[in-house]
Coordinates of C-alpha atoms in Angstrom, one line a residue:
X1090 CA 26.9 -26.5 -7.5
X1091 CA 26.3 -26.6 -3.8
X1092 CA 29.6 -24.3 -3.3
X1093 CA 28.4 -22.0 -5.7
X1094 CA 25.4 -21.3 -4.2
X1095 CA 26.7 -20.0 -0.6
X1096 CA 28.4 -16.7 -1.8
X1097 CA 25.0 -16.2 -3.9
X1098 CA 22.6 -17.0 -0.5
X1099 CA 25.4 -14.3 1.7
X1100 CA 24.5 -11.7 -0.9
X1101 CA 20.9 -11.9 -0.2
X1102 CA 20.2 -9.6 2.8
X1103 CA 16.7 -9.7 4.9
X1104 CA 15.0 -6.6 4.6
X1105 CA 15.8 -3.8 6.4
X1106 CA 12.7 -1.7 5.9
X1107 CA 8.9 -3.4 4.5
X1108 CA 5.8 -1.2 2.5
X1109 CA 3.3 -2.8 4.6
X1110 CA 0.3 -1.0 3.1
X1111 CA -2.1 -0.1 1.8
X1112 CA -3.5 -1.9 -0.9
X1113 CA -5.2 0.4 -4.0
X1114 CA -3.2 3.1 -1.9
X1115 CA 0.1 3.6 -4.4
X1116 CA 2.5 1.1 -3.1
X1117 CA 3.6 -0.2 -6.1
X1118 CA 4.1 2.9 -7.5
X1119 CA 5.8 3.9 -4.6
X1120 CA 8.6 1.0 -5.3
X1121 CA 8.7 1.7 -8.5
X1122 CA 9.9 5.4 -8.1
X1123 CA 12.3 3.8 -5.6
X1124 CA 14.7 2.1 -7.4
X1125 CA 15.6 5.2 -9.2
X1126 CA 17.9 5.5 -6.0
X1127 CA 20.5 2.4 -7.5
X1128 CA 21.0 1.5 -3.4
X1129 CA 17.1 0.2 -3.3
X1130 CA 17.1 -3.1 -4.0
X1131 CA 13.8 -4.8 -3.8
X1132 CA 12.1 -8.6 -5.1
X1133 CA 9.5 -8.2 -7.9
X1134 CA 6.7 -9.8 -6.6
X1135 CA 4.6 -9.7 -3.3
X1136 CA 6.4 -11.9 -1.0
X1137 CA 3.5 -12.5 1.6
X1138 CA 6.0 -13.9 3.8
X1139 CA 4.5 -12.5 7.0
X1140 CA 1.0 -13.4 6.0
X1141 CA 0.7 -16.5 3.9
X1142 CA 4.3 -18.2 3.7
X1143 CA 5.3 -17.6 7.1
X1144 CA 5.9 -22.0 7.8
X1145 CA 8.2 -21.5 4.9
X1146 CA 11.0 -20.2 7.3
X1147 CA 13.8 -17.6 7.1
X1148 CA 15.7 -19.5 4.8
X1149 CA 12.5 -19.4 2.2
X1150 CA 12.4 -15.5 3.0
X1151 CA 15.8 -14.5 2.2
X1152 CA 16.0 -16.3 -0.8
X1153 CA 13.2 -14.3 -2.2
X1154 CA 15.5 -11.1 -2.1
X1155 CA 17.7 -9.7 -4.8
X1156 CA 21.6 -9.4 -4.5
X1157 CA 22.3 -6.7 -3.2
X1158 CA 26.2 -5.2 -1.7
X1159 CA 26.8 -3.0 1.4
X1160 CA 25.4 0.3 1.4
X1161 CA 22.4 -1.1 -0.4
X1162 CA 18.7 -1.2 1.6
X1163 CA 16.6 -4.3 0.6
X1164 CA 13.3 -3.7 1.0
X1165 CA 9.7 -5.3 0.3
X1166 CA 5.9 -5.0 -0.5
X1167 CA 3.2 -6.8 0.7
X1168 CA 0.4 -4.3 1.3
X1169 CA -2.0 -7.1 2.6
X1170 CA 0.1 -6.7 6.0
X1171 CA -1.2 -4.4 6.6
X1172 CA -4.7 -6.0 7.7
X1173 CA -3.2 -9.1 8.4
X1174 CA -3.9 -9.9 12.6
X1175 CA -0.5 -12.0 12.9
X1176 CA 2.1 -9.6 10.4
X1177 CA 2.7 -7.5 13.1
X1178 CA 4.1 -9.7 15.7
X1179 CA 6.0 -12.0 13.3
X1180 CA 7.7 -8.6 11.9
X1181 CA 8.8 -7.7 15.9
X1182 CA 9.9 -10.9 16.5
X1183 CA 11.7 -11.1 13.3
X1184 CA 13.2 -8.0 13.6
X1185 CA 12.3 -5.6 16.2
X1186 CA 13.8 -2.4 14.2
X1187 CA 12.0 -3.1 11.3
X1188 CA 11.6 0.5 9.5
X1189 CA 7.7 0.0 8.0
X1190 CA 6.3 2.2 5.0
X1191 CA 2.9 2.7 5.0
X1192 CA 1.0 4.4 1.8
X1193 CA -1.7 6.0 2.7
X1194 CA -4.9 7.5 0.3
X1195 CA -7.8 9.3 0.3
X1196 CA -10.4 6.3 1.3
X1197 CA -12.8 7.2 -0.5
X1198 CA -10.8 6.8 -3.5
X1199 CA -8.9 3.8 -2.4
X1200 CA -12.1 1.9 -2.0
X1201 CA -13.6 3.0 -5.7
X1202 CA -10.2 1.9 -6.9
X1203 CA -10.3 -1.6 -5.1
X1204 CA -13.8 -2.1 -6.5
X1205 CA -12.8 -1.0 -10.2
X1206 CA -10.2 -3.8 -9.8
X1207 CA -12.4 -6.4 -8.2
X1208 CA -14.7 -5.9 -10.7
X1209 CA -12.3 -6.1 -13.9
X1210 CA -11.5 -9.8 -12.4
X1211 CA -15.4 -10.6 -11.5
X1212 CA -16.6 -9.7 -15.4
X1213 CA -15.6 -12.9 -16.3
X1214 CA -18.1 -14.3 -13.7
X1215 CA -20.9 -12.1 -14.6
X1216 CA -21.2 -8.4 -13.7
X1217 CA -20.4 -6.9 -10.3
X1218 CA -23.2 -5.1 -8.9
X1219 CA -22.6 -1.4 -8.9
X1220 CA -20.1 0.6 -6.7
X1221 CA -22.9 2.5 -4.9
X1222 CA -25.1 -0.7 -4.7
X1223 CA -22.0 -2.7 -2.7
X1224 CA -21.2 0.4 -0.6
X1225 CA -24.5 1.8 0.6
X1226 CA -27.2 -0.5 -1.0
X1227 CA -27.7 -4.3 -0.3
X1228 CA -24.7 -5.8 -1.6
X1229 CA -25.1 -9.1 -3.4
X1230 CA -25.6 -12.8 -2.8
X1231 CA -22.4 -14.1 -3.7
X1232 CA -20.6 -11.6 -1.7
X1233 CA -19.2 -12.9 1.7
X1234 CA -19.7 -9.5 3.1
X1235 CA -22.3 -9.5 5.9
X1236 CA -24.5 -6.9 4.0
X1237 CA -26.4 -6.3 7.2
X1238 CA -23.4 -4.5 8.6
X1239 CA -24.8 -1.0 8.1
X1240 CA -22.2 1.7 10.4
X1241 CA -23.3 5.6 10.7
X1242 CA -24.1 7.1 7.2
X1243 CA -25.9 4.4 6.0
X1244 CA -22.8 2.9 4.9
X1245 CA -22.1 -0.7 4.4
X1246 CA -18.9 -1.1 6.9
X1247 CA -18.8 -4.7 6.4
X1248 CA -17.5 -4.6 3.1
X1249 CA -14.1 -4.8 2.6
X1250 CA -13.0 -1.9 0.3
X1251 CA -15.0 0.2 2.5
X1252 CA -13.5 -1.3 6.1
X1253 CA -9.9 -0.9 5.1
X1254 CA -10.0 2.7 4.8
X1255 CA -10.6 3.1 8.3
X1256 CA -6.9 3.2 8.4
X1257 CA -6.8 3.7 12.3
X1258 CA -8.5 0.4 13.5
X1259 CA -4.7 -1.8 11.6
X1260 CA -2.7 0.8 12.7
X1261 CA -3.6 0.4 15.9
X1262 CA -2.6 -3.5 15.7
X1263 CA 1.4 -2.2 14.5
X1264 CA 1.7 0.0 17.0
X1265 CA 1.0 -2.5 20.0
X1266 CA 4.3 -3.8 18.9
X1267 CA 6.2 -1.0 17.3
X1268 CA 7.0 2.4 18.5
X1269 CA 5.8 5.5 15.7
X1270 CA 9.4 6.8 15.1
X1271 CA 9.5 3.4 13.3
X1272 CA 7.3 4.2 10.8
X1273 CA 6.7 6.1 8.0
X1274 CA 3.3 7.4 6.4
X1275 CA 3.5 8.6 2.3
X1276 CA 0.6 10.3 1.0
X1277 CA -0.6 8.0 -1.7
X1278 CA -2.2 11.5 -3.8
X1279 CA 0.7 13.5 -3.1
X1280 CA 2.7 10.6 -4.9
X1281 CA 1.1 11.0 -8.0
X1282 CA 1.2 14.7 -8.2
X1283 CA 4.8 15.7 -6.6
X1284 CA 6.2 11.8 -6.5
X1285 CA 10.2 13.4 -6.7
X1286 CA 9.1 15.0 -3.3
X1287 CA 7.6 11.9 -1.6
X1288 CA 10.1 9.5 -2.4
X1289 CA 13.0 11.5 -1.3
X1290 CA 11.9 11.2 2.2
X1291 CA 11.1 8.1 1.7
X1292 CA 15.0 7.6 0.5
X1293 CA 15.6 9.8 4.0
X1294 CA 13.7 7.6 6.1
X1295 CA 15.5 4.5 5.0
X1296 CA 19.0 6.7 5.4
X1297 CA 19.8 6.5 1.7
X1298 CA 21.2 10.0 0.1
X1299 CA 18.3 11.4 -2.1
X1300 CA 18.7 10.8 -5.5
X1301 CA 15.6 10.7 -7.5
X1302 CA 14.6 14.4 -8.7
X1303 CA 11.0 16.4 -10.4
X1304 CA 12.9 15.7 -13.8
X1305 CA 13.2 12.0 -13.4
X1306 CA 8.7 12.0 -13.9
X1307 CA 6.9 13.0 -16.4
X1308 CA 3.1 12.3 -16.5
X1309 CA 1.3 10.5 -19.1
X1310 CA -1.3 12.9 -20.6
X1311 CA -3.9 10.0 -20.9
X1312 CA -3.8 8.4 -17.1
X1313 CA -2.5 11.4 -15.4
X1314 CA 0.0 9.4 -14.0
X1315 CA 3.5 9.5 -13.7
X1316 CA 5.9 7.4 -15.5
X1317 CA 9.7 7.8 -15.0
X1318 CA 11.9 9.3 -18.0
X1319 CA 15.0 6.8 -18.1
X1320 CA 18.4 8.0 -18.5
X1321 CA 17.8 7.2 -22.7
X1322 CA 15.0 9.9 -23.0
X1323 CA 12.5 7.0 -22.9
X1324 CA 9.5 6.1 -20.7
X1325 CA 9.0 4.1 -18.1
X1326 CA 4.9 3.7 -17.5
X1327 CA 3.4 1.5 -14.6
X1328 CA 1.4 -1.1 -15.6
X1329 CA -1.8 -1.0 -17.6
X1330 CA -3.8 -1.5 -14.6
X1331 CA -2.4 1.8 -12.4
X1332 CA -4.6 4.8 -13.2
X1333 CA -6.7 3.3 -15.1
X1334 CA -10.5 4.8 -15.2
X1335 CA -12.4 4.4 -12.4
X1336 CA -16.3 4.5 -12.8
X1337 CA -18.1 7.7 -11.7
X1338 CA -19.5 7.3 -8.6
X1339 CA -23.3 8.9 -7.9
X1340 CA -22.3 11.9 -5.7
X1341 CA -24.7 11.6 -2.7
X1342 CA -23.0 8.3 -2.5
X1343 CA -19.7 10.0 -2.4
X1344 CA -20.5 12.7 0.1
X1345 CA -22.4 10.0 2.0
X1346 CA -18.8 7.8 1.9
X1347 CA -16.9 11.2 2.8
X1348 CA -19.2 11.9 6.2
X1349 CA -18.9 8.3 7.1
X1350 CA -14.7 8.6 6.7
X1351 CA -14.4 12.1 8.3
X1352 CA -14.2 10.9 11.9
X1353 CA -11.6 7.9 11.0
X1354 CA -9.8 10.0 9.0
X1355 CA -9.4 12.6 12.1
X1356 CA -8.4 9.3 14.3
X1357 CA -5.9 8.1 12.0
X1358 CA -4.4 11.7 11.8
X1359 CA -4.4 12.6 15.6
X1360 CA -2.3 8.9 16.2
X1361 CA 0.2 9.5 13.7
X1362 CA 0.8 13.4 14.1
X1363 CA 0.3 14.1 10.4
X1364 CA -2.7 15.4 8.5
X1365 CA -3.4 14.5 4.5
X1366 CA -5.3 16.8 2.3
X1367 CA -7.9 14.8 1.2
X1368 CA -10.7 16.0 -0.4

């Protein structure tokens, strides 16, 4: 068994490139539409390596990739690296040409859709108190969030689906170790409505020939969300939980939220060159 298993661990590459955020921003979608291109190869779960597993060592790391042959790109998700304080320098010192892919959304929306998720797990415990409650009222006892944290707006900063939209604060970690040309930023909105376009230069980024066209999407009429059209004629749709509903949100709240990220959102865009259209 034990010669067996080294031509199987010499086919397992380290990645080359890592979606390192952001959570409830489209990164799973985003690999998903990926391995379209037949050269992406990419391990099913989170690894968390660089977060949570790091004692595990290299060894632990590789073996949670997929075969894969030359000419292939093996690639991974964890979007929690994105906040994490030590991912960045274990990435450098692991590889210090690490391509990174960073999903980015509207984080307004983001944070609604971290909430609607939290909250589908916390209905077993009781009910969540309400989006606008959490994110401009005072919170609630069993939440760890300081509730007292209240930033411009009137917003509560301190909670968590609120303070990881203010994208520019991590970024700023990543690049203190690595330099922009290294990264790539794919707009989580525009990967729902024109995903062929997004991923192809996503596929150029990662020096893959493009391969993944409009025709291979086709959006679900319920979710409004796309689900890829397999070479059979049928469907592939992301799981139950991507686009589902999200509640609807009080709209002072919104506009309140909106004022509150206008400033970050300018930060973020002025340190990475690039400007989103988000509502």
């Amino acid at each position: 068994a034990a010669a067996a298993a080294a031509p199987d661990a010499a086919d397992r590459k380290y990645p080359e490139a890592i979606i390192i955020g952001v959570k409830k921003a489209g990164t799973r979608a985003l690999l998903e539409f990926l391995r379209l291109n037949p050269h992406v190869k990419a391990p099913g779960p989170e690894v968390h390596f660089f977060d949570r597993h790091y004692e595990k060592g290299r060894d632990w790391y590789r073996s949670q990739m997929p075969e894969s042959q030359d000419g292939d790109v093996t690639i991974e998700k964890s979007p929690a690296y994105f906040i994490s304080k030590s991912a960045p320098a274990r990435i450098k010192e692991f590889n210090p040409k690490m391509k990174l892919i960073v999903v980015l959304r509207d984080p307004v929306t983001r944070a609604i859709s971290d909430y609607t998720q939290a909250s589908s797990k916390k209905r077993r415990l009781g009910q969540m108190p309400s989006f606008e409650r959490m994110a401009v009222g005072d919170c609630a006892p069993w939440s760890r969030v300081n509730c007292s944290v209240k930033t411009r707006e009137g917003v509560n900063g301190g909670w968590g689906a609120v303070r990881i939209g203010v994208y520019h604060k991590y970024l700023k970690r990543w690049l203190d170790h690595f330099p922009m040309d290294q990264f790539h930023f794919v707009d989580g909105q525009k990967l729902i409505d024109e995903p062929a376009g997004e991923v192809r230069r996503v596929e150029e980024f990662l020096g893959l020939q493009p391969v993944v066209r409009p025709s291979d999407f086709e959006v679900d009429s319920v979710k409004k969300f796309p689900c890829i059209v397999n070479g059979d004629g049928t469907h592939h749709c992301l799981g139950k939980t991507k686009g589902r509903p999200h509640p609807k949100v009080d709209e002072p709240v919104l506009k309140r939220l909106k004022r509150f990220y206008k400033p970050e959102n300018d930060k973020l865009f002025s340190m990475i060159h690039q400007k989103f259209e988000w509502n």
